[in-house]
mmCIF file of C-alpha atoms in Angstrom:
data_model
loop_
_atom_site.group_PDB
_atom_site.id
_atom_site.type_symbol
_atom_site.label_atom_id
_atom_site.label_comp_id
_atom_site.label_asym_id
_atom_site.label_seq_id
_atom_site.Cartn_x
_atom_site.Cartn_y
_atom_site.Cartn_z
ATOM 1 C CA MET A 1 -30.205 34.381 -71.081
ATOM 2 C CA ALA A 2 -28.030 31.370 -70.212
ATOM 3 C CA GLN A 3 -24.416 32.206 -69.427
ATOM 4 C CA PHE A 4 -21.337 30.084 -70.019
ATOM 5 C CA GLY A 5 -17.599 30.306 -69.545
ATOM 6 C CA LYS A 6 -16.087 33.195 -67.629
ATOM 7 C CA GLU A 7 -19.423 35.023 -67.457
ATOM 8 C CA ARG A 8 -20.933 32.106 -65.536
ATOM 9 C CA PHE A 9 -17.822 31.209 -63.564
ATOM 10 C CA PRO A 10 -15.679 34.230 -62.625
ATOM 11 C CA GLN A 11 -12.515 33.815 -60.566
ATOM 12 C CA GLY A 12 -14.376 34.098 -57.267
ATOM 13 C CA TYR A 13 -16.081 30.789 -57.957
ATOM 14 C CA GLN A 14 -12.933 28.796 -57.197
ATOM 15 C CA VAL A 15 -13.250 29.134 -53.424
ATOM 16 C CA ALA A 16 -16.521 27.181 -53.567
ATOM 17 C CA VAL A 17 -15.049 24.196 -55.422
ATOM 18 C CA GLY A 18 -11.519 23.965 -54.010
ATOM 19 C CA MET A 19 -10.311 22.622 -50.689
ATOM 20 C CA ALA A 20 -12.691 24.974 -48.839
ATOM 21 C CA ALA A 21 -15.693 23.462 -50.649
ATOM 22 C CA ARG A 22 -18.692 22.094 -48.761
ATOM 23 C CA GLU A 23 -18.479 18.584 -47.405
ATOM 24 C CA LEU A 24 -20.639 17.061 -50.166
ATOM 25 C CA LEU A 25 -18.095 17.998 -52.823
ATOM 26 C CA HIS A 26 -15.285 16.380 -50.855
ATOM 27 C CA LYS A 27 -17.391 13.230 -50.556
ATOM 28 C CA ASN A 28 -17.958 13.310 -54.317
ATOM 29 C CA SER A 29 -14.192 13.383 -54.861
ATOM 30 C CA ILE A 30 -13.648 10.508 -52.454
ATOM 31 C CA GLU A 31 -16.339 8.501 -54.249
ATOM 32 C CA LEU A 32 -14.502 8.891 -57.565
ATOM 33 C CA VAL A 33 -11.252 7.726 -55.989
ATOM 34 C CA GLU A 34 -12.959 4.716 -54.410
ATOM 35 C CA ILE A 35 -14.378 3.649 -57.768
ATOM 36 C CA LEU A 36 -10.977 3.934 -59.437
ATOM 37 C CA ALA A 37 -9.403 1.962 -56.607
ATOM 38 C CA LYS A 38 -12.084 -0.739 -56.869
ATOM 39 C CA HIS A 39 -11.041 -1.366 -60.466
ATOM 40 C CA ASN A 40 -7.307 -1.110 -59.674
ATOM 41 C CA LEU A 41 -6.979 1.944 -61.922
ATOM 42 C CA LEU A 42 -5.286 4.284 -59.451
ATOM 43 C CA THR A 43 -1.579 3.456 -59.499
ATOM 44 C CA PRO A 44 1.530 5.434 -58.446
ATOM 45 C CA ASP A 45 2.562 5.858 -62.087
ATOM 46 C CA SER A 46 -0.883 6.836 -63.414
ATOM 47 C CA LYS A 47 -1.148 9.585 -66.005
ATOM 48 C CA ILE A 48 -4.381 11.402 -65.136
ATOM 49 C CA PHE A 49 -5.880 14.414 -66.928
ATOM 50 C CA GLU A 50 -8.883 16.280 -65.522
ATOM 51 C CA LEU A 51 -10.765 18.686 -67.769
ATOM 52 C CA GLY A 52 -12.390 21.580 -65.906
ATOM 53 C CA ALA A 53 -10.688 20.634 -62.662
ATOM 54 C CA GLY A 54 -10.808 24.012 -60.907
ATOM 55 C CA PRO A 55 -8.509 23.783 -57.852
ATOM 56 C CA ALA A 56 -8.007 20.045 -58.533
ATOM 57 C CA ARG A 57 -9.873 18.713 -55.519
ATOM 58 C CA ASN A 58 -10.427 15.365 -57.250
ATOM 59 C CA LEU A 59 -6.760 15.020 -58.146
ATOM 60 C CA TYR A 60 -5.772 15.885 -54.582
ATOM 61 C CA TYR A 61 -7.733 12.943 -53.215
ATOM 62 C CA MET A 62 -6.122 10.632 -55.757
ATOM 63 C CA TYR A 63 -2.685 11.842 -54.725
ATOM 64 C CA LYS A 64 -3.572 11.646 -51.021
ATOM 65 C CA THR A 65 -4.831 8.063 -51.354
ATOM 66 C CA LEU A 66 -1.576 6.943 -52.942
ATOM 67 C CA GLU A 67 0.537 8.864 -50.420
ATOM 68 C CA GLU A 68 -1.337 7.407 -47.466
ATOM 69 C CA GLY A 69 -0.930 3.974 -49.021
ATOM 70 C CA GLY A 70 2.814 4.400 -48.809
ATOM 71 C CA TYR A 71 3.384 4.524 -52.568
ATOM 72 C CA ASP A 72 6.207 6.382 -54.277
ATOM 73 C CA THR A 73 4.376 9.003 -56.354
ATOM 74 C CA THR A 74 7.360 10.429 -58.208
ATOM 75 C CA GLU A 75 6.080 8.866 -61.453
ATOM 76 C CA LEU A 76 2.505 10.078 -60.947
ATOM 77 C CA GLU A 77 1.437 12.581 -63.622
ATOM 78 C CA LEU A 78 -1.504 14.844 -62.812
ATOM 79 C CA THR A 79 -2.837 17.486 -65.214
ATOM 80 C CA ALA A 80 -5.647 19.937 -64.440
ATOM 81 C CA THR A 81 -7.358 22.519 -66.624
ATOM 82 C CA ASP A 82 -9.563 25.506 -65.879
ATOM 83 C CA LEU A 83 -10.422 29.009 -67.053
ATOM 84 C CA TRP A 84 -8.513 30.571 -64.152
ATOM 85 C CA LYS A 85 -5.038 29.281 -63.259
ATOM 86 C CA ASP A 86 -4.072 31.677 -60.451
ATOM 87 C CA ALA A 87 -7.439 31.435 -58.699
ATOM 88 C CA SER A 88 -7.368 27.648 -58.992
ATOM 89 C CA LEU A 89 -3.872 27.439 -57.519
ATOM 90 C CA ASN A 90 -4.888 29.729 -54.648
ATOM 91 C CA PHE A 91 -7.549 27.267 -53.514
ATOM 92 C CA MET A 92 -5.607 24.095 -54.322
ATOM 93 C CA ASP A 93 -4.158 21.973 -51.534
ATOM 94 C CA PRO A 94 -0.513 23.069 -51.107
ATOM 95 C CA SER A 95 0.703 19.464 -51.244
ATOM 96 C CA ILE A 96 -0.091 19.187 -54.960
ATOM 97 C CA ARG A 97 0.580 22.712 -56.254
ATOM 98 C CA ASP A 98 4.046 21.765 -57.458
ATOM 99 C CA ILE A 99 2.938 18.362 -58.710
ATOM 100 C CA VAL A 100 -0.050 19.221 -60.884
ATOM 101 C CA LYS A 101 0.600 20.491 -64.388
ATOM 102 C CA PHE A 102 -1.984 23.239 -64.895
ATOM 103 C CA ILE A 103 -3.329 24.355 -68.272
ATOM 104 C CA GLU A 104 -5.399 27.538 -68.315
ATOM 105 C CA GLY A 105 -8.008 28.176 -70.966
ATOM 106 C CA ASP A 106 -11.286 27.300 -72.612
ATOM 107 C CA SER A 107 -11.899 23.553 -72.534
ATOM 108 C CA GLU A 108 -12.438 23.159 -76.274
ATOM 109 C CA ASP A 109 -9.270 25.132 -77.049
ATOM 110 C CA ILE A 110 -7.309 23.026 -74.576
ATOM 111 C CA ILE A 111 -8.551 19.787 -76.115
ATOM 112 C CA ASN A 112 -7.708 20.982 -79.609
ATOM 113 C CA ASN A 113 -4.279 22.410 -78.794
ATOM 114 C CA ASN A 114 -2.846 20.105 -76.109
ATOM 115 C CA ILE A 115 -3.468 16.602 -77.472
ATOM 116 C CA ASN A 116 -2.086 13.914 -75.168
ATOM 117 C CA THR A 117 -2.168 10.356 -76.488
ATOM 118 C CA ASN A 118 -0.496 8.814 -73.439
ATOM 119 C CA LEU A 119 -3.158 9.022 -70.744
ATOM 120 C CA ASP A 120 -4.346 6.329 -68.392
ATOM 121 C CA ILE A 121 -7.409 8.249 -67.171
ATOM 122 C CA PHE A 122 -9.279 11.180 -68.709
ATOM 123 C CA LEU A 123 -11.552 12.595 -65.999
ATOM 124 C CA VAL A 124 -14.487 14.981 -66.380
ATOM 125 C CA SER A 125 -16.586 15.649 -63.291
ATOM 126 C CA ASP A 126 -19.460 18.153 -63.108
ATOM 127 C CA HIS A 127 -17.972 20.050 -66.041
ATOM 128 C CA PHE A 128 -19.549 18.980 -69.315
ATOM 129 C CA MET A 129 -22.923 20.020 -67.893
ATOM 130 C CA HIS A 130 -21.686 23.625 -67.842
ATOM 131 C CA LEU A 131 -20.674 23.623 -71.527
ATOM 132 C CA GLN A 132 -22.773 24.483 -74.553
ATOM 133 C CA TYR A 133 -24.119 21.556 -76.584
ATOM 134 C CA ASP A 134 -21.849 22.156 -79.579
ATOM 135 C CA LYS A 135 -18.764 22.719 -77.437
ATOM 136 C CA ALA A 136 -19.211 19.533 -75.405
ATOM 137 C CA ASP A 137 -19.940 17.536 -78.558
ATOM 138 C CA ALA A 138 -16.787 18.826 -80.247
ATOM 139 C CA ILE A 139 -14.724 17.873 -77.180
ATOM 140 C CA LEU A 140 -16.196 14.376 -76.993
ATOM 141 C CA LYS A 141 -15.495 13.810 -80.686
ATOM 142 C CA LYS A 142 -11.906 15.071 -80.323
ATOM 143 C CA ILE A 143 -11.315 12.746 -77.371
ATOM 144 C CA LEU A 144 -12.476 9.846 -79.513
ATOM 145 C CA SER A 145 -10.541 10.797 -82.633
ATOM 146 C CA ASP A 146 -7.262 12.144 -81.243
ATOM 147 C CA TRP A 147 -6.780 11.673 -77.511
ATOM 148 C CA LYS A 148 -7.908 8.044 -77.114
ATOM 149 C CA PRO A 149 -7.134 7.639 -73.381
ATOM 150 C CA LYS A 150 -7.076 4.143 -71.904
ATOM 151 C CA TYR A 151 -9.944 5.008 -69.561
ATOM 152 C CA ILE A 152 -12.537 7.774 -69.372
ATOM 153 C CA MET A 153 -14.275 8.630 -66.110
ATOM 154 C CA LEU A 154 -17.380 10.827 -66.129
ATOM 155 C CA ARG A 155 -19.508 12.231 -63.340
ATOM 156 C CA GLU A 156 -22.257 14.271 -64.961
ATOM 157 C CA LEU A 157 -25.916 15.212 -64.727
ATOM 158 C CA LYS A 158 -28.502 12.659 -65.888
ATOM 159 C CA LYS A 159 -30.722 13.586 -68.831
ATOM 160 C CA GLU A 160 -33.921 13.752 -66.778
ATOM 161 C CA PHE A 161 -32.471 16.425 -64.485
ATOM 162 C CA GLU A 162 -31.238 18.758 -67.200
ATOM 163 C CA THR A 163 -32.036 22.467 -66.648
ATOM 164 C CA PRO A 164 -31.247 24.412 -69.849
ATOM 165 C CA LYS A 165 -32.370 27.838 -68.557
ATOM 166 C CA HIS A 166 -30.011 27.653 -65.581
ATOM 167 C CA PRO A 167 -27.597 25.783 -67.729
ATOM 168 C CA ARG A 168 -26.851 22.327 -66.497
ATOM 169 C CA LEU A 169 -26.886 20.377 -69.734
ATOM 170 C CA TYR A 170 -26.889 16.723 -70.715
ATOM 171 C CA HIS A 171 -24.830 15.647 -73.705
ATOM 172 C CA ASP A 172 -24.520 12.641 -76.007
ATOM 173 C CA TYR A 173 -22.116 10.608 -73.895
ATOM 174 C CA HIS A 174 -23.281 7.394 -75.557
ATOM 175 C CA GLN A 175 -21.196 8.287 -78.606
ATOM 176 C CA LEU A 176 -18.252 7.046 -76.547
ATOM 177 C CA ILE A 177 -19.736 3.557 -76.566
ATOM 178 C CA GLY A 178 -18.294 1.783 -79.564
ATOM 179 C CA GLU A 179 -14.700 2.805 -79.025
ATOM 180 C CA TYR A 180 -15.100 2.177 -75.279
ATOM 181 C CA GLU A 181 -16.746 -0.467 -73.127
ATOM 182 C CA MET A 182 -18.492 0.168 -69.816
ATOM 183 C CA VAL A 183 -16.508 -0.843 -66.732
ATOM 184 C CA GLU A 184 -18.702 0.926 -64.162
ATOM 185 C CA GLU A 185 -22.124 2.534 -64.491
ATOM 186 C CA THR A 186 -23.737 3.855 -61.334
ATOM 187 C CA SER A 187 -25.494 6.794 -59.725
ATOM 188 C CA SER A 188 -23.503 9.037 -57.431
ATOM 189 C CA ASN A 189 -24.057 8.270 -53.761
ATOM 190 C CA GLY A 190 -23.977 11.971 -52.901
ATOM 191 C CA ASP A 191 -26.598 12.993 -55.447
ATOM 192 C CA THR A 192 -28.489 10.444 -57.519
ATOM 193 C CA ASN A 193 -29.232 13.136 -60.127
ATOM 194 C CA TYR A 194 -25.704 12.403 -61.352
ATOM 195 C CA PHE A 195 -24.276 9.330 -63.047
ATOM 196 C CA ILE A 196 -20.738 7.995 -62.854
ATOM 197 C CA TRP A 197 -19.227 6.056 -65.734
ATOM 198 C CA VAL A 198 -15.868 4.379 -66.113
ATOM 199 C CA LEU A 199 -15.104 3.454 -69.725
ATOM 200 C CA LYS A 200 -12.242 1.331 -71.058
ATOM 201 C CA ARG A 201 -10.895 1.678 -74.572
ATOM 202 C CA LYS A 202 -11.536 -1.468 -76.595
#
């Protein structure tokens, strides 16, 4: 039977997706940052929220890029969410532990109970594919109806590579089109089984 949530991803999983992750995952993070930079979306006062961030590897590379660029990041707002706060912090780069606001909990509960209408970028990377169909759909609809971020960035599994028995699921991301327009649509360099979208609110 397919497993989700804490049954699928216990605390020990964080070591594999944090700063000690394999090189491919670091390259995936860098690719996301490069795409944001290409569209001039990564700024020192950006308000960025990542759903299902684990130890916030993606947010680290965003912070690092700005720091290395000589920018003052005191106005940068980074928020990460995950099922396991302590485990995520343990495998997070120390330079951002005191910068990232961390929200622990189930993704749907977080989206319903922590509405933020002042976001520049709402990021979901390799996370929706691990959520049940109804849960992901409810989150997408809540983002559209209540959150309404300026930009949405997705890196998720393509439909043709979906594996429901070992759950990596594809969802109806096209429901975002209508309220949002496509800024970037590409396949991930690291694994072409995954797409990357950048969407801008109309």
